[in-house]
Structures are given as structure tokens and as C-alpha cells.
């Protein structure tokens, strides 16, 4: 079954096409993939198929036309991998917020779209652009069933104590509660680590560290998310690239009393904080690492604070799990920064974590980096959200016996 996956973001649209034939955790290579980056005055398009990459740049144009042209290269022209548009049998969409309504992936209907729209209030950067992507694909490929895969769904079964905020109970009834995010990645990486370990996920206590520009940790017991660091919005928890993570809510009251508007506070917490806010250099850990080498003191402080907050969150989840069998690192920093992995694992040395330094320094995709004598196993797992979305899509749309 050919499944097209769309991950629609505010500054880029990522697409890929898989030929899914069976349920599989281990990721399959996509037949075709494309990325559209939207800049102020121009659009950059990169299409990969059959081992070839085609790149082009054009003047800014409406999304529908550009998306339609890129999707058509699936069956037309030199990048074509399908005989016709009709070969596409399902389209999977990453949707950031499914609220309490969507606890699993679902075939998209008018009601599902209405819910995604209603939840825009809680995910203003993501849900509108996800919904727009769904509606554009409905226009481009009107006969193809579409599936929404939610970043919140994996956390929807968290115990009540991990779901509530200790404000008035009325908050919970209004939907002000902890939802958690990055669920597609956390679930995929937990399954992948279990597969790599040769153990059943149902017997493992794991923590997945999704460390990208955004970052969150999830405690997973018997295959279920029991706690996670992001909450009502993706702003909670860890210090991130340009997001603060958790701060004393009293600071926000203080800023409001100083006359700052909600939009200003939103901008500061989401865009001007985290690694960028502390270092004054960048939200990108690579630039921070270079600045540390160049002797910039605030760059070192930013990295130290990043690790401090990460370890604090990790400690709290380990205690909640009442032990730990495995730790999984994923996303940009988790996959590519041996230094961050080593610093975290060193602080867990008292629990018997020992790293194979050579493997940690040269970790390739999906590999165990702990030593055989380590009491807690440690893996690097490259997150494959698109593959996970394609799998859910296939599960929902495949012909049932
Ligand atoms: P997003 O949350 O935007 O999907 P990614 O998962 O792509 O982010 O992670 C992006 C971050 O990963 C970058 O900001 C950078 O800090 C970090 N990163 C990527 N490659 C490396 C590397 N080789 N060394 C250290 N950090 C890296």
C-alpha cells in the first residue's frame, strides 16, 4: 500500500512516500521524499527519489500550487516512483494536538477536522497549519482517504496524577491539563529500543529523551506513557533551543504587572529563551559548542543550564518509574551529541550506567551505546516519525480480512 505522509510546519512542509506491506517497527526507506522550505520571498524545494536529489528555488507562491506541483512529481517527470496518482492509497498527517478527543490515530472526517480546528486555541502555531495541510491534500488528491496521527495520543492514557495540574479542579474540567507532546517519536523510539534489546516492551521501564529544538522526556512503563515533561503546551519541561521550559509561574504574573502583554510574554518564552536566551549566541547546540570553544562564557552557562535542567527532569521521571531498565536518546541533539549523552549518563553512574565510549562517539543510527556490564541499557535511536505515521495509516486503511 503506497502511503504519502505530510508533516506540515509553519516554515516547512515535509513529505514522504512509503510502500507499506506489513506491520514493522524497523523503519523502511521511503521511495520518495520532499521538503518545501518557505522563506519570505522565495521557496526552496528538495526532492529525493531513486538515490537522486533534485533541488530548486522559486519565487514565493501560494502553498496549494507549490504543494500540488511537488506531489505530482510522485507520478510525473524524472522523479516519478508511481505509475499514477491513483497508486496513492492513503495520506497520513502529523497533527500536534488531539486534546482529550483523540486518544489514537483516526481516519479524517468533517468532525475530526472540526476538533483539530477547535484545538487551535491550545496549539496556535501547529494545529492551523496541520489542518491547512489536510485541506490542501483533500483538494490535490480528493479520492484518497486521510489519517491524522496525533502527537498527544501516546500520552492520553497517563495516570490522573500525571495529567492534572495542582490548580483548582475546575481547570481539568475546562481542559487545562497535561497533554504531553512528541508522542509519535516517544512511542516509536520505545518500540525500537525494545526491538533492539530483544525484549518485550511490556516488561521494560524506559525513558525516551527526545532532544531537538523542542525537547521532552517520557517515562514509559509496559509500553505506556506514564509521565512526560511537556504539559498543557509544548512550552513546559526541559530547557530547549529557544523555549524556556518550566519556569516559576510567578514570573509571568510579575511580567504582566510590569505591563507586558500576553503576546510579548509568549514571544519571550517561545522565541527568546532557552539556549538562545541564556547564551545570546544561538538556539543551535552546534553554534553553542563552537562559542564555548571560542571562550564565550554565556555559551558555557547555557550548556550547563541545559544539562542541569535535563538531569533534574530525568531524576524526577526515574523516581516516578521506580527504577529504569533503559534510556533512549533521539532527535537532533540526542542523535548527534555524544557530549550531551555522556554528561547525562555520567550523572547516572551511581545507578550503574556505564557507556561504551567508542560506541557513544561514533553512534550510528539505532545502536546500543552502553557497556555489557551497564545496569541500565542506553540506546541511540533515530526518530522516524514519518515511518510511524505511515504504519498507523496502513493499520487503519489496509484491507481487513
Ligand atoms: P526539531 O525539533 O526542529 O525537529 P531537530 O530534531 O532537527 O529539531 O534538532 C535540531 C537540533 O539538533 C539543532 O538545533 C542542534 O542543536 C542539534 N544538532 C543537530 N546536529 C547536531 C550535532 N552534530 N551536534 C550537536 N547538536 C546537533
XYZ file of C-alpha atoms and ligand atoms in Angstrom:
428
model
C 0.000 0.000 0.000
C 1.516 3.362 -1.022
C 1.183 5.878 1.788
C 2.029 9.554 1.478
C 2.956 11.296 4.747
C 2.716 15.046 5.229
C 4.347 16.801 8.156
C 3.169 20.399 7.777
C 5.006 23.058 9.783
C 4.932 26.839 9.777
C 8.208 27.210 7.881
C 8.428 23.897 6.040
C 6.383 21.030 4.622
C 7.999 17.592 4.681
C 6.540 14.789 2.602
C 7.477 11.199 2.014
C 6.032 8.172 0.332
C 6.378 4.577 1.570
C 5.301 1.261 0.163
C 3.987 -0.396 3.324
C 3.308 -4.110 3.116
C 3.288 -5.221 6.745
C 3.463 -4.055 10.347
C 7.128 -3.344 11.141
C 8.927 -1.343 13.802
C 12.236 -1.230 11.912
C 11.938 1.678 9.509
C 11.805 1.172 5.787
C 13.399 3.611 3.364
C 10.929 5.993 1.758
C 10.511 5.651 -2.014
C 10.391 9.398 -2.397
C 10.677 12.390 -0.096
C 10.393 16.123 -0.457
C 10.915 19.187 1.646
C 9.469 22.605 0.912
C 11.023 25.482 2.884
C 9.022 28.701 2.872
C 11.097 31.862 3.061
C 9.901 35.471 2.937
C 10.430 35.960 -0.786
C 11.248 32.537 -2.130
C 10.575 28.836 -1.741
C 13.208 26.107 -1.699
C 12.222 22.641 -2.833
C 14.256 19.459 -2.417
C 13.032 16.168 -3.794
C 14.776 12.821 -3.236
C 13.888 9.720 -5.196
C 15.791 6.727 -6.517
C 19.029 7.879 -4.872
C 18.897 11.228 -6.716
C 18.280 14.651 -5.196
C 16.690 17.448 -7.170
C 16.804 20.971 -5.758
C 15.172 24.146 -6.958
C 14.214 27.565 -5.751
C 11.288 29.692 -6.924
C 9.565 32.953 -6.072
C 7.103 32.804 -3.181
C 3.752 31.432 -4.344
C 0.520 30.141 -2.765
C 1.016 26.908 -0.823
C -1.571 24.933 -2.757
C 0.145 25.399 -6.126
C 3.622 24.572 -4.795
C 2.440 21.555 -2.802
C 0.440 20.274 -5.761
C 3.415 20.589 -8.107
C 5.718 18.779 -5.670
C 3.213 15.968 -5.034
C 2.754 15.471 -8.786
C 6.445 14.604 -9.141
C 5.489 11.319 -7.446
C 3.959 10.100 -10.717
C 5.133 12.619 -13.327
C 8.586 13.518 -14.600
C 12.080 12.231 -13.818
C 11.499 11.802 -10.032
C 8.384 9.668 -10.540
C 8.170 6.469 -8.477
C 4.469 5.685 -9.010
C 2.596 4.838 -12.207
C -0.284 7.226 -11.483
C -1.848 9.375 -8.774
C -4.298 6.545 -8.133
C -1.421 4.438 -6.743
C -1.541 6.529 -3.548
C -3.907 4.708 -1.203
C -3.629 6.755 1.955
C -2.301 10.052 3.280
C -1.044 10.351 6.858
C -0.800 13.704 8.607
C 1.093 14.600 11.724
C -1.260 16.632 13.914
C 0.217 18.170 17.028
C -2.810 18.499 19.323
C -5.610 15.960 19.536
C -6.747 17.089 23.003
C -8.801 14.674 25.076
C -10.873 13.854 21.989
C -8.305 11.840 20.069
C -6.541 9.153 22.029
C -5.408 7.331 18.903
C -4.854 7.836 15.194
C -8.040 8.256 13.222
C -9.394 8.463 9.681
C -10.107 12.134 8.959
C -13.764 13.162 8.753
C -15.538 16.521 8.965
C -15.830 16.010 12.750
C -12.123 15.257 13.114
C -11.273 18.429 11.196
C -13.648 20.428 13.410
C -11.866 19.121 16.515
C -8.412 19.947 15.119
C -9.735 23.426 14.366
C -11.245 23.840 17.837
C -7.915 22.847 19.404
C -6.085 25.648 17.548
C -6.507 27.705 20.706
C -4.116 25.349 22.526
C -1.644 24.792 19.666
C -1.823 28.067 17.736
C 1.431 27.532 15.847
C 0.744 23.935 14.851
C -2.920 22.906 14.560
C -3.951 25.556 11.985
C -1.067 24.627 9.693
C -1.788 20.894 10.171
C -5.435 21.484 9.255
C -4.448 23.561 6.249
C -2.241 20.654 5.101
C -5.189 18.251 5.401
C -7.467 20.560 3.414
C -4.861 21.150 0.706
C -4.300 17.420 0.277
C -8.076 16.895 0.085
C -8.084 19.298 -2.860
C -4.980 17.837 -4.522
C -5.946 14.138 -4.077
C -9.689 14.218 -3.339
C -10.288 10.480 -3.583
C -7.597 9.366 -1.156
C -8.512 8.606 2.495
C -6.570 10.633 5.040
C -5.461 9.761 8.544
C -4.499 12.044 11.447
C -1.743 10.834 13.777
C -1.568 12.929 16.940
C 1.488 13.930 18.943
C -0.617 13.921 22.102
C -2.237 10.497 21.637
C 0.520 8.361 23.194
C 0.193 10.326 26.451
C -3.588 10.203 26.595
C -3.592 7.190 28.936
C -1.265 8.768 31.513
C -2.470 8.262 35.088
C -4.597 11.078 36.541
C -1.777 12.289 38.779
C 0.412 12.877 35.719
C -2.447 14.579 33.894
C -3.617 17.114 36.459
C -2.110 20.467 37.360
C -2.426 21.254 41.033
C -4.577 24.345 40.395
C -8.332 24.313 41.025
C -10.013 21.101 39.830
C -12.098 23.262 37.538
C -9.017 23.671 35.305
C -9.115 19.991 34.466
C -12.797 20.207 33.583
C -12.016 23.105 31.222
C -9.292 21.045 29.516
C -6.390 22.812 31.252
C -4.374 19.667 31.937
C -1.147 17.983 30.931
C -1.315 16.510 27.418
C 2.344 15.910 26.534
C 3.796 16.064 23.017
C 6.329 14.317 20.731
C 4.236 11.188 21.370
C 4.798 9.734 17.885
C 8.559 9.912 18.447
C 8.482 8.657 22.052
C 6.342 5.663 21.152
C 8.377 4.786 18.067
C 11.732 5.054 19.912
C 10.494 2.951 22.826
C 9.335 0.238 20.412
C 12.599 0.419 18.519
C 14.708 0.151 21.710
C 12.698 -2.875 22.821
C 13.229 -4.437 19.418
C 16.981 -3.726 19.504
C 17.192 -5.214 23.014
C 15.299 -8.327 22.015
C 12.950 -7.771 24.965
C 9.248 -7.193 25.141
C 8.275 -3.540 25.579
C 5.715 -4.796 28.090
C 8.490 -5.682 30.532
C 10.593 -2.530 30.297
C 10.804 0.725 32.214
C 12.204 3.216 29.717
C 12.851 6.920 29.438
C 12.984 8.382 25.942
C 14.935 11.646 25.691
C 13.677 13.487 22.592
C 16.199 16.322 22.399
C 15.749 18.510 19.335
C 15.000 22.205 19.040
C 11.995 21.302 21.116
C 12.647 18.646 23.718
C 10.788 16.350 26.062
C 11.352 13.242 28.149
C 8.797 10.464 28.554
C 8.688 7.726 31.170
C 7.326 4.534 29.613
C 6.237 1.520 31.638
C 4.947 -1.630 29.968
C 4.711 0.246 26.671
C 2.593 3.099 28.045
C 3.495 6.708 28.722
C 3.125 7.253 32.457
C 4.625 10.737 32.636
C 6.214 13.288 30.346
C 7.846 16.678 30.701
C 5.730 18.748 28.294
C 2.286 19.648 29.572
C -0.653 21.784 28.503
C 1.557 23.234 25.764
C 4.952 22.267 24.286
C 6.500 25.018 26.418
C 6.663 23.045 29.660
C 9.503 20.913 30.983
C 13.057 20.938 29.629
C 15.068 23.990 28.636
C 15.041 23.949 24.813
C 16.592 25.715 21.820
C 14.641 28.938 22.179
C 11.917 27.868 24.651
C 12.312 28.349 28.381
C 10.705 25.108 29.530
C 9.198 25.214 33.022
C 9.623 28.486 34.887
C 8.012 29.757 38.078
C 4.532 30.957 37.010
C 5.043 33.850 39.429
C 7.496 35.298 36.873
C 4.658 35.601 34.359
C 2.448 37.406 36.897
C 5.366 39.733 37.638
C 5.878 40.481 33.918
C 2.153 41.104 33.406
C 2.131 43.552 36.310
C 5.041 45.315 34.618
C 2.704 45.826 31.645
C 3.916 43.109 29.249
C 1.162 41.711 27.051
C 0.359 38.030 26.599
C 1.831 38.163 23.079
C 5.072 39.665 24.364
C 5.403 37.038 27.083
C 4.568 34.306 24.547
C 7.326 35.601 22.263
C 9.919 35.763 25.045
C 9.140 32.280 26.385
C 8.948 30.606 22.955
C 11.489 32.526 20.862
C 13.959 34.334 23.115
C 14.639 31.889 25.907
C 16.387 28.537 26.342
C 19.852 28.024 24.839
C 19.381 31.155 22.740
C 18.220 33.359 25.605
C 20.984 32.366 28.005
C 23.865 32.182 25.512
C 22.925 35.207 23.398
C 24.543 33.182 20.604
C 22.077 30.739 19.049
C 19.375 28.174 19.676
C 21.564 25.591 17.938
C 23.768 23.450 20.167
C 26.420 23.234 17.434
C 26.858 27.023 17.472
C 26.914 26.994 21.290
C 29.623 24.312 21.278
C 31.703 26.421 18.883
C 31.167 29.518 21.055
C 32.329 27.576 24.148
C 35.499 26.650 22.234
C 35.871 30.350 21.382
C 35.669 31.195 25.095
C 32.187 32.788 25.249
C 31.210 32.447 28.962
C 27.422 32.657 28.460
C 27.608 29.852 25.905
C 29.104 27.576 28.562
C 26.481 28.733 31.060
C 23.719 27.907 28.546
C 25.035 24.395 28.021
C 25.499 23.850 31.780
C 21.958 25.025 32.479
C 20.587 22.845 29.655
C 22.216 19.792 31.240
C 21.186 20.814 34.754
C 17.505 21.033 33.778
C 17.703 17.844 31.741
C 19.157 15.889 34.663
C 16.582 17.336 37.078
C 13.695 16.232 34.843
C 15.293 12.837 34.290
C 15.672 12.275 38.045
C 12.036 13.023 38.657
C 10.896 10.570 35.960
C 13.231 7.803 37.201
C 11.754 8.069 40.692
C 8.236 8.037 39.216
C 9.101 4.882 37.272
C 10.563 3.327 40.447
C 13.610 2.204 38.504
C 14.965 2.218 34.996
C 15.863 -0.520 32.523
C 16.773 1.631 29.544
C 17.425 5.147 28.340
C 16.899 6.148 24.712
C 18.359 9.267 23.071
C 16.728 10.680 19.961
C 16.170 13.839 17.798
C 18.908 16.278 16.670
C 20.828 16.585 19.964
C 20.019 13.083 21.235
C 21.166 11.506 17.971
C 24.210 13.673 17.260
C 25.718 14.953 20.503
C 27.940 12.348 22.216
C 28.874 15.038 24.778
C 25.298 15.533 25.966
C 24.727 11.761 26.106
C 27.980 11.263 28.046
C 27.193 14.054 30.517
C 23.720 12.643 31.225
C 24.987 9.077 31.572
C 27.858 10.133 33.809
C 25.372 11.642 36.242
C 23.572 8.276 36.276
C 26.814 6.454 37.102
C 25.605 5.962 40.694
C 22.792 3.804 39.277
C 25.293 1.651 37.421
C 25.144 3.244 33.963
C 28.362 2.709 32.017
C 28.854 3.866 28.440
C 30.971 2.307 25.729
C 32.873 5.498 24.889
C 33.796 4.367 21.392
C 30.229 3.481 20.519
C 28.950 6.707 22.051
C 31.402 8.772 19.990
C 30.575 7.000 16.748
C 26.947 6.019 17.289
C 25.240 5.281 14.039
C 21.524 5.007 13.577
C 19.832 2.766 16.168
C 22.540 1.300 18.302
C 23.171 0.368 21.926
C 25.910 2.562 23.406
C 26.091 1.161 26.963
C 28.667 -1.424 28.023
C 27.587 -5.015 28.600
C 28.066 -4.515 32.371
C 25.839 -1.421 32.474
C 22.888 -1.925 34.835
C 20.783 0.344 32.629
C 20.978 -0.067 28.876
C 21.387 3.031 26.732
C 20.450 3.355 23.070
C 20.612 5.944 20.332
C 17.537 5.637 18.148
C 16.975 7.904 15.184
C 13.412 9.065 15.405
C 11.282 8.033 12.427
C 8.040 9.884 12.930
C 7.113 9.661 9.245
C 7.522 5.895 9.238
C 5.437 5.632 12.414
C 2.711 7.764 10.782
C 2.784 5.591 7.638
C 2.435 2.490 9.819
C -0.607 3.858 11.666
C -2.106 4.879 8.334
C -1.589 1.378 6.960
C -3.139 -0.195 10.082
C -6.287 1.896 9.668
C -6.656 1.705 5.880
C -5.381 -1.752 4.887
C -7.979 -4.166 3.595
C -9.147 -6.219 6.562
C -9.545 -9.967 6.137
P 13.406 19.964 15.579
O 12.886 19.970 16.993
O 13.368 21.319 14.940
O 12.889 18.837 14.709
P 15.930 18.548 15.413
O 15.492 17.255 15.974
O 16.297 18.610 13.969
O 14.944 19.721 15.771
O 17.176 19.022 16.260
C 17.777 20.253 15.976
C 18.898 20.497 16.937
O 19.781 19.365 16.967
C 19.755 21.637 16.465
O 19.241 22.848 16.923
C 21.081 21.313 17.086
O 21.123 21.978 18.345
C 21.062 19.826 17.315
N 22.082 19.135 16.499
C 21.964 18.663 15.245
N 23.115 18.095 14.850
C 23.977 18.212 15.865
C 25.330 17.823 16.094
N 26.024 17.214 15.148
N 25.876 18.128 17.296
C 25.167 18.746 18.252
N 23.902 19.131 18.111
C 23.314 18.871 16.937
